[in-house]
Amino acid sequence: MKKNRLCAIINLIEPAEALLPLTEQRPLGTLPFAGRYRLLDFPLSCISNAGINTVALFLPRNGRSVGDHVRSGKDWDLDSLRGGVFTFPYNDLAVVAAQQQAEARHHFYDNYIQFLRKSGAEYVVILGTQNVNNIDISALWRYHQQRNNEMTTVYKFLPAEQVAADDQVVTLTEYGKATSILPLAEANIPAAATMVPKSLAIHMIDVRRLIELLQEANREGQAGGLNLVLKHAVMQNNTSAFEYTGFQANIRSIQDFYAANMQMLLEKNYQALFFSERQILTKVKNEIPSFFSRDSQVENCLVGTGSYIEGTVTHSVIFRNVLINRRARISDSVIMQGSRIGAGTVIEHAILDKSVVIGPNLKLIGTAEQPLVIGKGQHVYQQKEVVTQ
């Protein structure tokens, strides 16, 4: 692929309220995942693996951690002399004076249009971070060209019981074209269907056509966001549908986030996501290996570098630089970077955000359906400070 033929947009403006308190100080895209990664690493890696060197990041309101993680894009080979990573701030109409809001709506998509024009690309791929996957963008690009349609959207067939009523699904013709993207509850899908084509919110579209759609949205004063423009575009254009068949996890809620991390403890899922021919990259941190004392017991876990473990840990995801003291017992939990667990403490079905400190001889017990969450930087030294779900 000629690198200048394809550019990318990562839309980080995604709903994150259902993931509070984990998203109180960060957007969905910088949530830690699988011991050492961030959700943003997956679209960035897919872009890099396809040889794309021009990518725009459209930031949410709390986007500081995005810049801290991505920086120049060097870790994804995106710090080239031509192209590179371009970040655009959140377009917040709420801070515009009331008398100026109407005018601002007619310029809502100006940054998107400016990026697309300056990229010099013929095609653009748009991705989010809510759906964890390892899609082959080069294959998607070839498929898009072969079908000779202005737009291609990506879906994955999932068992019907795994798709919620508010999940977005792609309605398909018998010839495999996409006609709309709707919540499952509104889609005309037979009740007897065992497999449902869930949308992955990944689209490829001709740059010229997307600029036209964004200019039209500006003229009409529509400010619903890029995702809404693209959903309407699926109905307005001849749209191809590309089936993704690899591992996928949809992060919409605390339970989704917890379940997706637990899925990484199954070797088939971990291998499918991280050990295909397309590598998942992240920000490099050169740290010492983790230390396991003679009395420690660790079974079926992901453990990041720099951790110090003296206790018992089973079926859990442990991030970098975590300290687990003697006689502590951790099971079915996600412990993020820099956390400290006191001696004799028991933690089950819990998510501990970064730099959490838990005192000795405490019990933090959640369930698989409703994991206990301790927010970033919290210190818990007494049992009465543990907030049950």
Coordinates of C-alpha atoms in Angstrom, one line a residue:
M1 CA 0.0 0.0 0.0
K2 CA 1.2 3.5 -0.8
K3 CA 1.2 5.2 2.6
N4 CA -0.2 8.5 1.4
R5 CA -3.4 6.8 0.0
L6 CA -4.9 6.0 3.4
C7 CA -5.1 8.1 6.6
A8 CA -6.9 7.3 9.8
I9 CA -9.1 9.0 12.4
I10 CA -9.4 7.6 16.0
N11 CA -12.5 9.1 17.5
L12 CA -12.0 9.1 21.3
I13 CA -15.3 10.9 22.0
E14 CA -17.1 7.8 23.3
P15 CA -19.6 7.3 26.1
A16 CA -17.8 6.5 29.4
E17 CA -20.3 7.3 32.2
A18 CA -21.0 3.6 32.8
L19 CA -17.4 3.0 33.6
L20 CA -17.1 5.5 36.5
P21 CA -15.1 5.8 38.6
L22 CA -12.5 4.3 36.2
T23 CA -13.2 7.0 33.7
E24 CA -13.4 9.9 36.2
Q25 CA -9.9 11.1 35.4
R26 CA -9.3 9.5 32.0
P27 CA -11.3 8.8 28.7
L28 CA -12.3 5.3 27.8
G29 CA -9.4 5.1 25.4
T30 CA -6.7 5.2 28.0
L31 CA -8.2 2.6 30.3
P32 CA -5.4 0.0 31.2
F33 CA -6.0 -3.4 29.8
A34 CA -4.4 -6.9 30.0
G35 CA -1.5 -6.1 32.3
R36 CA 0.4 -3.6 30.2
Y37 CA -1.7 -2.1 27.4
R38 CA -4.3 0.7 27.0
L39 CA -7.5 0.4 24.9
L40 CA -6.1 3.1 22.6
D41 CA -3.1 0.7 21.7
F42 CA -5.4 -1.5 19.6
P43 CA -6.5 1.0 17.0
L44 CA -3.0 2.6 17.0
S45 CA -1.4 -0.8 16.4
C46 CA -3.8 -1.7 13.6
I47 CA -3.1 1.6 11.9
S48 CA 0.7 1.1 12.2
N49 CA 0.5 -2.5 11.0
A50 CA -1.3 -1.3 7.9
G51 CA 1.6 1.1 7.1
I52 CA -0.5 4.2 7.7
N53 CA 1.6 7.2 8.9
T54 CA -1.0 9.9 9.2
V55 CA -3.6 9.7 12.0
A56 CA -5.8 12.2 13.8
L57 CA -6.8 11.8 17.4
F58 CA -10.0 13.7 18.3
L59 CA -9.9 14.1 22.1
P60 CA -12.7 14.0 24.6
R61 CA -13.2 16.6 27.4
N62 CA -10.7 14.8 29.7
G63 CA -8.0 14.0 27.1
R64 CA -4.8 14.9 28.9
S65 CA -3.8 11.2 29.5
V66 CA -4.1 10.6 25.7
G67 CA -1.2 13.0 25.0
D68 CA 0.8 11.5 27.9
H69 CA 0.5 8.0 26.5
V70 CA 0.9 8.6 22.8
R71 CA 3.3 11.6 22.8
S72 CA 5.0 11.7 19.3
G73 CA 3.7 8.3 18.3
K74 CA 7.2 6.8 18.2
D75 CA 6.2 3.5 19.9
W76 CA 3.8 2.9 17.0
D77 CA 6.2 4.0 14.3
L78 CA 4.1 7.1 13.7
D79 CA 6.7 9.8 14.2
S80 CA 7.7 10.1 10.5
L81 CA 8.8 13.3 8.7
R82 CA 5.7 13.0 6.5
G83 CA 2.4 12.5 8.3
G84 CA 2.5 11.7 12.0
V85 CA 0.0 12.0 14.9
F86 CA -2.3 15.0 15.0
T87 CA -4.4 15.7 18.1
F88 CA -7.5 17.9 18.1
P89 CA -9.1 19.2 21.3
Y90 CA -12.7 18.6 22.3
N91 CA -15.2 20.7 20.5
D92 CA -17.3 21.8 23.5
L93 CA -20.4 23.8 22.5
A94 CA -21.3 24.1 26.1
V95 CA -18.6 26.6 26.7
V96 CA -19.6 28.8 23.8
A97 CA -21.8 31.8 24.6
A98 CA -25.4 31.2 23.9
Q99 CA -25.6 33.8 21.1
Q100 CA -22.6 32.2 19.4
Q101 CA -23.7 28.5 19.7
A102 CA -25.8 28.6 16.5
E103 CA -22.8 29.9 14.5
A104 CA -20.5 27.3 16.2
R105 CA -22.7 24.5 15.1
H106 CA -22.0 25.5 11.5
H107 CA -18.3 25.0 12.1
F108 CA -18.5 21.9 14.3
Y109 CA -16.7 19.6 11.8
D110 CA -14.1 22.1 10.6
N111 CA -11.2 20.3 12.2
Y112 CA -12.1 17.0 10.6
I113 CA -12.4 18.6 7.2
Q114 CA -9.1 20.4 7.6
F115 CA -7.3 17.2 8.6
L116 CA -8.8 15.2 5.7
R117 CA -7.8 17.9 3.2
K118 CA -4.2 18.3 4.5
S119 CA -3.7 14.5 4.7
G120 CA -3.6 14.2 0.9
A121 CA -5.2 10.7 1.2
E122 CA -7.8 9.1 -1.0
Y123 CA -9.3 6.9 1.8
V124 CA -9.8 7.3 5.5
V125 CA -10.4 4.6 8.1
I126 CA -12.3 5.7 11.3
L127 CA -11.9 3.7 14.5
G128 CA -12.9 4.0 18.2
T129 CA -11.5 2.4 21.3
Q130 CA -14.7 0.8 22.7
N131 CA -14.3 -2.4 20.7
V132 CA -11.1 -4.3 21.4
N133 CA -9.9 -6.1 18.3
N134 CA -6.9 -6.7 16.0
I135 CA -8.4 -5.9 12.6
D136 CA -6.3 -6.2 9.4
I137 CA -6.8 -2.7 7.9
S138 CA -4.9 -3.6 4.8
A139 CA -7.4 -6.4 4.1
L140 CA -10.3 -4.0 4.8
W141 CA -8.8 -1.5 2.3
R142 CA -8.4 -4.2 -0.4
Y143 CA -12.0 -5.3 0.2
H144 CA -13.2 -1.6 0.0
Q145 CA -11.5 -1.1 -3.4
Q146 CA -12.8 -4.4 -4.8
R147 CA -16.4 -3.6 -4.0
N148 CA -16.1 -0.1 -5.5
N149 CA -18.5 1.5 -3.1
E150 CA -17.9 4.8 -1.4
M151 CA -18.1 3.3 2.1
T152 CA -17.4 0.0 4.0
T153 CA -18.4 -0.8 7.6
V154 CA -17.1 -3.6 9.7
Y155 CA -19.2 -6.1 11.7
K156 CA -18.7 -9.4 13.6
F157 CA -21.2 -12.1 14.0
L158 CA -21.9 -12.8 17.7
P159 CA -24.3 -15.2 19.4
A160 CA -27.6 -13.4 19.9
E161 CA -27.4 -13.9 23.7
Q162 CA -24.1 -11.9 23.8
V163 CA -25.7 -8.8 22.1
A164 CA -27.6 -6.4 24.3
A165 CA -30.7 -4.5 23.2
D166 CA -28.8 -1.2 23.0
D167 CA -25.8 -2.7 21.1
Q168 CA -25.4 -1.3 17.6
V169 CA -25.9 -3.9 14.8
V170 CA -25.5 -3.8 11.1
T171 CA -28.6 -4.7 9.0
L172 CA -27.5 -6.6 5.9
T173 CA -29.1 -7.4 2.6
E174 CA -29.0 -11.0 1.2
Y175 CA -26.1 -9.9 -1.0
G176 CA -24.1 -8.7 2.0
K177 CA -24.4 -5.0 1.7
A178 CA -25.1 -2.8 4.8
T179 CA -28.2 -0.7 4.9
S180 CA -28.2 0.8 8.4
I181 CA -26.6 0.7 11.8
L182 CA -29.2 0.5 14.6
P183 CA -29.6 -0.6 18.2
L184 CA -30.6 -4.3 18.3
A185 CA -34.0 -3.4 19.7
E186 CA -34.8 -1.3 16.6
A187 CA -33.2 -3.5 14.0
N188 CA -35.3 -5.8 11.8
I189 CA -33.5 -9.0 12.8
P190 CA -35.6 -12.2 13.1
A191 CA -36.2 -13.2 16.7
A192 CA -35.1 -16.7 15.8
A193 CA -31.7 -15.5 14.7
T194 CA -28.9 -17.3 16.6
M195 CA -26.1 -15.0 15.3
V196 CA -26.2 -11.2 15.1
P197 CA -24.0 -8.9 13.0
K198 CA -22.7 -6.5 15.7
S199 CA -21.1 -3.2 14.5
L200 CA -17.5 -2.7 15.5
A201 CA -17.7 1.1 14.8
I202 CA -15.0 0.8 12.2
H203 CA -15.6 2.4 8.8
M204 CA -13.6 3.1 5.6
I205 CA -14.8 5.8 3.3
D206 CA -13.5 7.9 0.4
V207 CA -12.0 11.1 1.7
R208 CA -13.8 13.2 -0.9
R209 CA -17.2 11.7 0.2
L210 CA -16.6 12.2 3.9
I211 CA -15.7 15.8 3.4
E212 CA -19.0 16.3 1.5
L213 CA -20.9 14.7 4.4
L214 CA -19.2 16.8 7.0
Q215 CA -19.8 20.0 5.0
E216 CA -23.4 19.1 4.7
A217 CA -23.6 18.5 8.5
N218 CA -22.0 21.9 9.0
R219 CA -24.5 23.6 6.7
E220 CA -27.4 22.0 8.6
G221 CA -25.9 22.8 12.0
Q222 CA -25.8 19.2 13.1
A223 CA -23.5 18.7 16.1
G224 CA -24.3 15.1 17.0
G225 CA -20.7 13.9 16.4
L226 CA -18.8 11.9 13.8
N227 CA -20.3 8.6 14.8
L228 CA -23.8 9.9 14.0
V229 CA -22.6 11.3 10.6
L230 CA -21.2 7.9 9.8
K231 CA -24.4 6.1 10.8
H232 CA -26.4 8.3 8.5
A233 CA -23.8 7.8 5.8
V234 CA -24.3 4.0 5.9
M235 CA -28.0 4.6 4.9
Q236 CA -27.2 7.4 2.4
N237 CA -24.5 5.5 0.4
N238 CA -23.9 2.2 -1.2
T239 CA -22.1 0.6 1.7
S240 CA -20.2 -2.6 1.7
A241 CA -20.0 -4.8 4.9
F242 CA -16.7 -6.4 6.0
E243 CA -16.8 -9.3 8.4
Y244 CA -14.2 -9.4 11.1
T245 CA -13.6 -12.9 12.5
G246 CA -11.0 -12.4 15.2
F247 CA -11.3 -11.8 18.9
Q248 CA -13.5 -8.9 20.0
A249 CA -14.6 -7.4 23.3
N250 CA -17.0 -4.5 23.7
I251 CA -16.2 -2.2 26.6
R252 CA -19.4 -0.4 27.6
S253 CA -19.5 -0.9 31.3
I254 CA -17.6 -1.9 34.4
Q255 CA -18.8 -5.5 34.0
D256 CA -17.7 -5.5 30.3
F257 CA -14.2 -4.2 31.3
Y258 CA -13.8 -6.7 34.0
A259 CA -15.1 -9.6 31.8
A260 CA -12.8 -8.6 28.9
N261 CA -9.7 -8.7 31.2
M262 CA -10.8 -12.1 32.6
Q263 CA -11.1 -13.3 29.0
M264 CA -7.4 -12.6 28.5
L265 CA -6.6 -15.3 31.0
L266 CA -7.8 -17.9 28.5
E267 CA -4.9 -18.7 26.3
K268 CA -6.9 -19.0 23.1
N269 CA -8.2 -15.4 23.5
Y270 CA -4.8 -14.0 24.4
Q271 CA -3.1 -15.7 21.5
A272 CA -5.8 -14.6 19.1
L273 CA -5.5 -11.0 20.1
F274 CA -1.8 -10.5 20.7
F275 CA 0.0 -13.2 18.8
S276 CA -1.5 -13.0 15.3
E277 CA 0.8 -11.8 12.4
R278 CA -0.2 -8.3 13.5
Q279 CA 1.6 -7.1 16.6
I280 CA -0.1 -5.0 19.3
L281 CA 2.3 -2.2 20.4
T282 CA 2.3 0.0 23.5
K283 CA 4.4 2.6 25.1
V284 CA 7.8 1.1 26.0
K285 CA 8.8 1.0 29.6
N286 CA 12.1 -0.6 30.5
E287 CA 11.6 -2.1 33.9
I288 CA 13.0 -5.0 35.9
P289 CA 11.3 -8.4 35.9
S290 CA 8.7 -9.2 38.5
F291 CA 9.9 -10.9 41.7
F292 CA 8.1 -13.9 43.2
S293 CA 9.1 -14.9 46.7
R294 CA 9.6 -18.6 47.7
D295 CA 6.3 -18.5 49.6
S296 CA 4.3 -16.9 46.8
Q297 CA 1.7 -18.9 44.8
V298 CA 0.7 -17.5 41.4
E299 CA -1.6 -19.5 39.1
N300 CA -3.3 -18.6 35.8
C301 CA -2.4 -14.9 35.9
L302 CA -1.0 -12.1 33.7
V303 CA 1.7 -10.3 35.6
G304 CA 3.3 -7.1 34.4
T305 CA 7.0 -6.2 35.0
G306 CA 8.4 -4.7 38.1
S307 CA 5.9 -6.3 40.5
Y308 CA 6.8 -7.8 43.9
I309 CA 4.7 -10.7 45.0
E310 CA 4.8 -12.6 48.3
G311 CA 1.2 -13.7 48.6
T312 CA -1.2 -15.9 46.7
V313 CA -2.6 -14.8 43.4
T314 CA -5.0 -16.8 41.2
H315 CA -6.9 -16.0 38.0
S316 CA -6.1 -12.3 38.0
V317 CA -4.5 -9.6 35.9
I318 CA -1.7 -7.8 37.7
F319 CA -0.2 -4.7 36.1
R320 CA 3.3 -3.2 36.5
N321 CA 4.9 -2.3 39.8
V322 CA 2.3 -3.9 42.0
L323 CA 3.3 -5.0 45.6
I324 CA 1.4 -7.9 47.1
N325 CA 2.5 -8.6 50.7
R326 CA 2.8 -11.9 52.5
R327 CA -0.4 -13.9 53.3
A328 CA -2.4 -11.6 51.0
R329 CA -4.8 -13.6 48.8
I330 CA -5.9 -12.2 45.4
S331 CA -8.4 -14.0 43.1
D332 CA -10.4 -13.1 40.0
S333 CA -9.3 -9.5 40.2
V334 CA -7.7 -6.7 38.1
I335 CA -4.9 -4.9 40.0
M336 CA -3.6 -1.8 38.1
Q337 CA -0.2 -0.2 38.1
G338 CA 1.5 0.9 41.3
S339 CA -1.1 -0.6 43.7
R340 CA -0.1 -1.9 47.1
I341 CA -1.8 -4.7 48.9
G342 CA -1.2 -5.2 52.7
A343 CA -0.4 -8.4 54.4
G344 CA -3.2 -10.8 55.1
T345 CA -5.7 -8.9 52.9
V346 CA -8.2 -10.9 50.8
I347 CA -9.4 -9.5 47.5
E348 CA -11.9 -11.3 45.3
H349 CA -13.7 -10.1 42.1
A350 CA -12.4 -6.6 42.3
I351 CA -10.9 -3.9 40.2
L352 CA -8.2 -1.7 41.8
D353 CA -7.3 1.3 39.8
K354 CA -3.8 2.8 39.6
S355 CA -1.8 3.6 42.8
V356 CA -4.4 2.2 45.1
V357 CA -3.2 1.3 48.6
I358 CA -5.0 -1.4 50.6
G359 CA -4.1 -1.9 54.3
P360 CA -3.5 -5.2 56.0
N361 CA -6.1 -7.8 57.1
L362 CA -9.0 -6.4 55.1
K363 CA -11.6 -8.1 52.9
L364 CA -12.6 -6.6 49.5
I365 CA -15.2 -9.0 48.0
G366 CA -17.2 -8.4 44.8
T367 CA -18.9 -10.7 42.4
A368 CA -18.2 -11.6 38.7
E369 CA -21.5 -9.8 37.8
Q370 CA -20.7 -6.8 39.9
P371 CA -17.0 -6.4 40.7
L372 CA -16.0 -4.2 43.5
V373 CA -14.2 -1.1 42.2
I374 CA -11.6 1.0 44.1
G375 CA -10.9 4.3 42.3
K376 CA -7.6 5.7 41.3
G377 CA -5.2 6.7 44.1
Q378 CA -7.5 5.7 47.0
H379 CA -6.1 4.5 50.3
V380 CA -8.1 2.0 52.3
Y381 CA -6.9 1.2 55.7
Q382 CA -10.0 0.1 57.6
Q383 CA -12.8 -2.3 56.7
K384 CA -15.5 0.4 57.1
E385 CA -13.8 2.3 54.3
V386 CA -14.6 -0.5 51.8
V387 CA -17.6 0.5 49.8
T388 CA -19.6 -2.6 48.8
Q389 CA -21.3 -2.7 45.4

